[in-house]
Amino acid sequence: MRYNKRAESEREPGGIATLSPPPFKAPHILKFPLYYSDRATMFALLLCAAQNARQTQTQRKDPKMSPELLIENLLAYAKCHLFLPEEDEIYMRNVLLSHFRLSSPYQGEADTAEAENADVPDALMGEIAAFAKSARLCEEGAEERFAANVFGLLMPRPSKVNEEFSRIREREGTSKASDYLYSLSVKSGYVQKTAIARNLKWNYDDGKSGLEITVNLSKPEKNNKDIAKLLTAPKGNKYPSCALCKENEGFEGSATHPPRRNLRTIKLTLGGEKWFLQYSPYAYYEEHCIAINEEHVPMHVDANTPAKLLDFVEVLPHYFIGSNASLPIVGGSILDHEHFQGGKHLMPMHHAPIRTRYAHPAFPHLTFGILDWYNSAVRFEGPRDEAEACAAKIIEAWKTFDCPACSILSRTDGTPHNACSPILRKIGDKYSFTIILRNNRTDEKYPDGIFHVHPEHLNIKSEGIGLIEAMGLFILPPRLKRQLAAIADILCGNAEYDETALNAPENDLYLHRNMIKTLLSEGRAASKEEAEARVKDYVNKTCAAILDNTAVFKNDETGRQGFDAFLRSMGFEEV
């Protein structure tokens, strides 16, 4: 028997010649009387027809619209949100036809209103991924990369983005220019606004400046030891070298590297060096941006860092900017590439007042003092030249300061332990620095870090406390959504409390066994709502305690004397 291959002109929309040959078909068995005496042959033909029908249904059920109509929606979206010029519409339609392996565009008038009014590209990206999978346009599991690649094609090229940013900045101001880049990053799907919105968020009123707490559902929890390994990892031919390198812009991605085709960056000059600006794809707060050195050099905070931060706020005065400490445990999750983090959001630390005021004869125009905050920080504000010199002085002095009474040793066996996290805002014509003092020593009692999260709190947070959390915005691991709900069920009696089961390391709540015992010792909850409130309160107080853990100078007499000794060693006097 034979089957007739459909003519090219008669194919269903989206038919692709490069795919596998059409399945065996026997349409005559459905339309004409059967003359087969061999029942086995008849059964085989019927089975073949049924399989063919199932395969056709499977191939067409995933995408909600035809690929030709999808292209029209993508073009409409790009014209409205990605600055695609009218003059480029025909060209881009042909590019997408080629990309989707189609021979001709949509016929008739397409309804593209939904795409034109979309706030985010999620629905269109989902359609692209579904079509790519059903038409086998990419390897299995690479559908998201394929979709990001399509949006990268629709976006302006990096040079045009930089030109437009500069033009808007000159004519309308820096805030409008950053609005342009941020909107482009959201509308292209690089900043994953929908995924970010799924994160759990709440505020903790601690009676002072408060804390902000999020359970991040977008990124996995990282281990401090894995983060430290980045500094000594062999430098092979990996391309791009890391997730921050400038070569990420336009990179297709791979099974081990996220797609960056839809990433766009802005060039900066900081401290006489070439840097660039981008937004974080999994933003922790409003307009979470990252300034990145074009050179793949390790994190380092030294006397030159303040000038770089100051140059940044000259360009983007409506953003704060700060640097993680450059050592494991007290630094961020990426230590092998120098970068800063900033944005429009004001952190809880920004609202903290000065607790004790100091002055220095070399900096007569600065207001200076110890911050009334959990960890050990100073804040000073004034003109650029004095602020820069003061920041450089503190950073360098802290590198060699020792205070054994506070467990602070700047070095052991040649290994440095003291590091700073400098943070900067421009307020009017003044420059406001906050510098957090950090130390990453370990000992037998605290093998993960003397000033790291202490063991009794590791069930809530095990990663190092970096810049953002040190400023009062906690980013807790996604596992807590599941685990905290299970703990609330035990607390209100919806689930059984089995102490033996909880003591098994493979139990999902094993890390929380002491937390559960503590909560139950305070009595059962009368309702699920009460249980959830008590669990949340436990998390709130744990986060506050973790910030206390990170303070190198504790808020006691020994700590206060040590802090005062450090400032006096540089010539500061209390006023």
C-alpha positions in Angstrom: 0.0 0.0 0.0 1.0 3.6 -0.5 0.2 7.0 1.0 0.0 10.3 -0.8 2.3 13.0 0.6 0.5 16.3 0.8 1.4 19.0 -1.6 3.3 21.9 -0.1 0.4 24.3 -0.7 -2.1 22.0 1.1 -0.2 21.7 4.4 -1.7 22.7 7.7 -0.4 26.1 8.9 3.0 25.5 10.5 3.9 22.5 8.4 7.6 22.0 8.4 9.4 20.2 5.7 12.6 19.6 7.7 10.9 17.4 10.2 10.6 13.6 10.1 8.5 12.2 7.2 4.7 12.0 7.7 3.5 9.0 9.5 1.9 6.1 7.6 -1.7 6.9 6.7 -4.5 4.8 5.3 -7.3 7.3 4.7 -9.2 4.9 2.4 -10.0 2.5 5.2 -12.1 5.2 6.8 -13.9 6.2 3.6 -14.5 3.0 1.6 -15.8 -0.5 2.2 -13.2 -2.9 3.4 -12.3 -5.7 1.0 -9.7 -7.3 3.2 -10.3 -10.9 4.1 -7.3 -11.0 6.4 -8.6 -9.7 9.7 -5.0 -9.2 11.0 -4.3 -6.8 8.1 -7.6 -5.0 8.7 -6.7 -4.6 12.4 -3.2 -3.3 11.6 -4.7 -0.7 9.3 -7.2 0.5 11.9 -4.4 0.6 14.6 -2.3 2.6 12.3 -5.1 5.1 11.7 -5.7 5.5 15.4 -2.0 6.0 16.2 -1.8 8.6 13.4 -4.8 10.5 14.8 -3.3 10.5 18.3 0.0 11.7 17.0 -1.6 14.5 15.1 -3.6 15.5 18.2 -0.4 15.5 20.3 1.5 17.7 17.8 -1.2 20.3 17.7 -2.6 20.5 21.2 0.2 22.4 22.9 0.4 25.8 21.1 -2.8 27.8 21.5 -2.4 29.7 18.3 -0.9 28.9 14.9 2.8 29.8 14.5 1.9 32.3 11.7 -0.5 34.1 14.0 2.1 33.9 16.8 4.6 35.8 14.6 2.0 38.6 14.0 1.5 38.8 17.8 5.2 39.0 18.4 5.6 41.8 15.9 2.7 43.7 17.4 4.2 43.2 20.9 7.7 44.3 19.7 6.3 47.5 18.1 4.5 48.4 21.3 7.0 47.4 23.9 10.4 46.6 22.4 10.8 49.7 20.1 10.7 47.7 16.8 10.5 50.4 14.1 7.7 50.1 11.4 10.4 50.1 8.8 11.8 46.8 10.2 8.5 45.0 10.4 8.7 43.1 7.1 12.3 42.3 7.7 11.6 40.9 11.1 8.6 38.9 9.9 10.9 37.1 7.4 13.5 36.5 10.1 10.8 34.9 12.3 9.5 32.8 9.5 12.9 31.5 8.9 13.4 30.9 12.6 10.2 29.0 12.9 10.9 27.2 9.6 7.7 28.5 7.9 7.3 29.3 4.2 4.7 32.0 4.3 3.1 34.4 6.8 -0.4 34.6 8.3 -3.1 35.3 5.8 -5.9 37.8 6.8 -6.1 40.4 9.5 -4.6 39.2 12.8 -6.1 40.1 16.2 -3.1 41.2 18.2 -4.9 43.3 20.8 -3.9 41.0 23.7 -0.2 41.1 22.8 -0.3 44.9 22.4 -1.8 45.3 25.9 0.4 42.7 27.7 2.4 43.9 30.7 4.8 41.0 30.4 5.8 38.7 27.6 5.1 35.5 29.6 2.1 34.3 27.5 4.0 34.9 24.2 7.1 33.2 25.6 4.9 30.2 26.6 3.5 30.0 23.1 7.0 30.1 21.5 8.2 27.4 23.9 5.1 25.2 23.1 5.5 25.5 19.4 9.2 24.9 19.6 8.5 21.7 21.5 5.7 20.5 19.2 7.6 21.3 16.0 10.9 20.0 17.4 12.7 23.3 16.6 15.1 22.7 19.5 16.4 20.0 21.8 14.1 18.8 24.5 14.5 21.1 27.5 15.8 24.0 25.5 12.4 25.6 24.8 13.0 28.5 27.2 16.3 29.3 25.6 14.6 29.2 22.2 12.0 31.7 23.4 14.6 34.0 24.9 16.4 33.9 21.6 13.3 35.0 19.7 12.9 38.0 22.1 16.6 38.8 21.6 16.0 39.1 17.9 13.0 41.4 18.4 14.9 43.8 20.7 17.1 46.8 19.7 20.8 45.9 19.3 23.1 46.9 22.3 24.5 49.9 20.5 21.0 51.3 19.9 20.1 50.7 23.5 23.1 52.7 24.6 22.4 55.5 22.2 18.8 55.8 23.3 19.8 55.7 27.0 22.2 58.6 26.4 19.7 60.5 24.4 16.9 60.2 27.0 19.4 61.0 29.8 20.5 64.2 28.1 17.0 65.4 27.2 14.7 64.1 30.0 17.1 63.1 32.8 18.6 60.0 34.3 15.5 58.7 36.0 13.7 58.6 32.6 16.7 56.9 31.0 16.8 54.2 33.7 13.0 53.8 33.2 13.7 53.0 29.6 16.3 50.3 30.3 14.3 48.8 33.1 11.1 48.7 31.0 13.0 47.1 28.1 14.4 44.5 30.5 11.0 43.6 31.8 9.2 43.6 28.5 11.9 41.4 26.9 11.4 38.8 29.6 14.9 39.2 31.0 13.7 40.6 34.3 11.2 37.9 35.2 8.5 40.0 36.8 5.9 37.2 37.1 8.3 34.8 38.8 9.4 37.6 41.2 5.8 38.3 42.1 5.4 34.7 43.3 7.9 35.2 46.1 6.5 35.4 49.6 7.1 38.8 51.2 6.3 40.4 54.5 7.6 43.1 56.8 8.7 42.7 60.4 8.1 45.6 62.8 11.0 45.2 65.2 10.3 48.5 67.0 13.2 50.1 65.2 13.8 50.4 61.5 12.1 47.1 60.7 13.1 44.2 58.5 11.9 43.0 55.1 11.6 39.2 54.7 11.1 37.3 51.4 11.0 33.6 50.6 12.6 33.5 47.2 10.9 30.9 45.0 13.1 31.6 41.9 16.6 30.6 42.9 18.0 27.6 44.8 19.9 28.0 48.1 23.7 28.1 47.8 26.2 26.6 50.1 29.0 28.8 51.5 31.7 26.2 50.7 30.5 26.1 47.0 30.7 29.9 46.9 34.2 29.9 48.3 35.3 27.4 45.7 34.7 29.9 42.9 37.8 31.9 44.0 40.1 28.9 43.4 38.2 27.2 40.6 40.4 26.4 37.6 40.1 28.9 34.8 39.4 26.9 31.7 37.9 27.9 28.4 34.4 28.3 29.7 32.4 30.9 27.8 31.2 33.2 29.2 33.6 32.8 32.1 30.8 33.5 34.6 27.2 34.7 34.9 28.3 38.3 35.1 30.8 38.6 32.3 30.1 41.1 29.5 30.1 38.3 27.0 26.7 37.2 28.4 25.0 39.9 26.4 23.3 38.1 23.5 24.6 34.7 24.5 22.2 31.9 23.5 22.7 29.9 26.7 23.3 26.2 27.1 22.3 23.3 29.4 24.6 24.7 32.1 24.3 28.5 31.4 21.1 30.5 31.4 20.0 32.3 28.1 21.1 35.9 27.8 20.0 36.7 24.2 17.5 39.2 25.6 19.9 40.9 28.0 20.8 44.5 27.3 23.4 46.6 29.2 24.6 50.2 29.5 28.3 51.1 29.4 29.7 53.0 32.4 33.0 54.5 33.4 33.7 54.0 37.2 37.0 55.0 38.7 38.5 55.3 35.2 37.6 51.7 34.4 35.2 50.2 31.9 32.0 48.9 33.6 28.5 48.2 32.5 25.0 48.3 34.1 22.2 45.7 33.8 19.2 44.7 35.9 19.0 41.5 37.9 16.7 38.8 36.3 15.5 37.8 39.7 15.2 41.2 41.3 15.0 41.2 45.1 13.6 44.8 45.2 12.5 47.6 43.0 14.8 48.1 40.0 17.5 45.8 41.4 20.5 46.7 39.2 24.0 45.3 39.0 27.1 47.4 38.0 29.8 45.0 36.6 33.5 45.4 35.8 34.1 44.6 32.1 37.2 42.7 33.2 36.7 39.3 34.9 38.6 40.2 38.1 37.8 38.9 41.6 35.8 41.0 44.1 38.0 43.5 46.0 37.2 46.4 48.2 40.0 48.9 48.7 40.8 52.6 48.8 39.8 52.9 45.1 36.3 51.5 45.6 34.7 54.7 47.0 35.6 56.6 43.8 33.8 54.0 41.7 30.7 54.1 43.9 30.7 57.9 43.7 31.0 57.9 39.9 28.0 55.6 39.8 25.7 57.9 41.8 26.8 60.8 39.6 25.3 58.9 36.6 22.3 57.4 38.5 21.7 59.7 41.5 18.3 58.2 42.2 19.8 54.7 43.0 21.8 53.5 45.9 24.9 51.4 45.2 26.9 49.1 47.3 29.6 46.4 47.3 29.6 43.1 49.0 32.6 42.3 51.1 35.2 40.5 49.1 35.7 37.4 51.3 33.8 34.1 51.6 31.1 33.7 54.3 30.6 37.5 54.6 30.6 38.2 50.9 28.0 37.6 48.2 27.4 34.5 46.1 29.7 35.6 43.3 33.2 36.4 44.5 35.2 35.8 41.3 33.9 38.9 39.4 33.9 42.4 40.7 30.4 44.0 40.8 28.2 46.3 42.8 24.5 46.0 43.5 22.0 48.9 43.7 18.6 50.1 42.8 15.7 52.5 43.6 14.6 50.7 46.8 15.4 52.1 50.2 16.5 49.3 52.6 15.6 49.1 56.3 19.2 50.1 57.1 18.7 53.4 55.2 16.1 54.4 57.8 18.3 53.6 60.8 19.4 56.7 62.9 22.9 57.5 64.2 23.4 56.1 67.7 26.7 57.7 68.7 28.2 60.8 66.9 31.9 61.3 66.1 34.0 63.9 64.4 37.4 64.0 62.7 39.6 67.2 62.2 40.4 66.1 58.6 36.7 65.9 57.7 35.1 69.0 59.1 32.1 69.0 56.8 31.1 65.4 57.4 28.4 64.3 59.8 29.6 61.0 61.2 28.4 58.4 63.6 27.9 54.7 64.6 24.6 53.5 63.2 21.8 52.3 65.4 21.6 49.0 63.6 22.0 45.2 64.2 25.4 44.8 62.6 28.4 47.1 63.0 28.2 50.0 60.7 29.1 53.7 60.4 27.4 56.4 58.4 28.8 59.7 57.2 27.5 62.4 54.9 28.9 65.5 53.2 30.8 66.7 50.2 32.3 64.3 47.7 36.0 64.9 48.4 35.7 64.4 52.2 33.3 61.5 51.8 35.7 59.7 49.4 38.7 60.2 51.6 36.9 59.1 54.8 35.6 56.0 53.1 39.0 55.1 51.8 40.5 55.6 55.3 38.0 53.4 57.0 38.4 50.6 54.4 42.1 50.5 54.7 42.2 50.9 58.5 39.8 48.0 59.0 41.9 45.6 57.1 44.5 45.5 59.9 42.5 46.2 63.0 42.5 43.6 65.8 40.4 43.4 68.9 40.8 40.0 70.6 38.2 40.9 73.2 35.6 41.0 70.5 37.1 37.9 68.7 38.3 40.1 65.8 41.6 39.1 64.3 42.5 40.7 61.0 44.7 37.8 59.9 45.6 34.3 60.9 48.5 32.5 59.2 48.5 35.1 56.5 44.8 34.7 55.6 42.9 38.0 55.8 39.6 38.1 57.7 38.5 41.7 57.9 36.4 43.2 55.0 34.0 46.0 54.4 30.7 46.5 52.6 30.5 50.2 51.5 27.1 51.5 50.5 26.4 54.9 49.0 23.5 57.2 48.3 23.4 60.8 46.9 21.0 63.0 48.9 20.7 66.4 47.3 24.2 67.7 46.8 25.6 65.4 49.6 27.0 62.0 49.5 25.9 59.5 52.2 28.2 56.5 52.8 27.4 53.6 55.1 30.2 51.1 55.7 29.5 47.7 57.3 32.4 46.1 59.1 32.7 42.4 58.5 35.0 39.5 59.6 34.9 35.9 58.3 36.9 34.1 61.0 35.9 30.6 62.1 36.7 28.6 65.3 35.8 25.3 66.9 32.6 26.6 68.3 31.5 28.3 65.1 33.1 26.3 62.2 30.9 28.1 59.7 31.9 31.6 60.9 32.0 33.4 64.2 30.1 36.3 62.7 28.0 34.1 60.4 24.6 32.6 61.0 24.9 30.7 64.2 24.0 26.9 64.2 20.7 27.3 65.9 19.5 29.5 63.0 20.8 27.5 60.1 17.4 25.9 59.5 16.1 29.3 58.4 19.2 30.6 56.6 22.5 28.9 55.8 23.9 31.1 53.0 26.3 33.9 53.9 24.7 37.2 54.8 25.7 39.5 52.0 25.1 43.1 51.2 21.3 43.0 50.7 20.6 41.0 53.9 23.0 43.0 56.0 20.9 46.0 55.0 17.8 44.3 56.4 16.2 42.6 53.4 16.2 38.8 53.9 16.2 36.4 51.0 15.2 33.0 52.4 15.4 29.7 50.5 12.4 28.4 48.6 12.2 25.2 50.7 10.8 27.3 53.5 7.4 27.7 51.7 6.8 24.0 52.0 8.5 23.5 55.3 6.9 26.4 57.2 3.4 25.3 56.1 4.1 21.8 57.4 5.3 23.1 60.7 2.1 25.2 61.0 0.1 22.0 60.4 1.8 20.3 63.3 1.4 23.3 65.5 -2.4 23.4 65.1 -2.9 19.7 65.1 -3.6 19.2 61.4 -0.6 16.9 61.2 0.8 14.5 63.8 3.9 15.4 65.8 6.2 12.4 65.5 9.5 13.3 67.3 11.1 10.0 66.2 10.4 10.6 62.6 11.6 14.2 62.8 15.0 13.0 64.2 15.6 11.1 60.9 18.0 13.1 58.7 16.1 12.2 55.6 12.9 13.8 57.0 12.1 17.1 55.3 11.6 18.8 58.6 14.7 17.4 60.2 16.4 20.8 60.1 13.5 22.3 62.0 13.1 19.7 64.7 14.3 22.1 67.5 12.1 24.9 66.2 9.1 22.6 66.2 9.8 21.5 69.8 10.2 25.1 70.9 6.9 26.2 69.3 5.1 23.2 70.8 6.5 23.9 74.3 4.6 27.3 74.1 1.3 25.4 73.5 -0.7 24.3 70.6 -2.3 26.8 68.2 -6.1 27.1 68.3 -6.3 27.5 64.5 -4.2 27.3 61.3 -4.1 31.1 61.2 -2.7 31.3 64.7 -0.1 28.6 63.8 1.0 30.5 60.7 1.3 33.7 62.7 3.5 32.1 65.3 5.7 30.4 62.7 6.1 33.7 60.9 7.0 35.4 64.2 9.6 32.8 64.9 11.2 33.4 61.5 11.1 37.2 62.1 13.0 36.9 65.4 15.4 34.5 63.9 16.3 36.9 61.1 16.9 39.7 63.7 19.1 37.3 65.7 21.0 36.4 62.5 21.9 40.1 61.9 23.0 40.3 65.6 25.3 37.3 64.8 27.0 39.2 62.0 27.9 42.2 64.3 31.7 42.3 64.9 31.1 44.7 67.8 28.2 43.4 69.8 25.8 45.9 71.5 27.3 45.4 74.9 30.0 47.1 76.9 32.9 45.1 75.4 31.5 45.7 71.9 31.0 49.4 72.4 34.5 49.8 73.8 35.9 47.9 70.8 34.0 50.0 68.3 35.2 53.2 70.0 38.8 52.0 70.0 38.6 51.3 66.2 37.4 54.8 65.5 39.9 56.5 67.8 42.7 54.6 66.1 41.9 56.6 63.0 41.6 60.0 64.8 37.9 60.1 65.4 36.5 61.5 68.7 33.1 61.1 70.2 31.0 64.4 70.2 
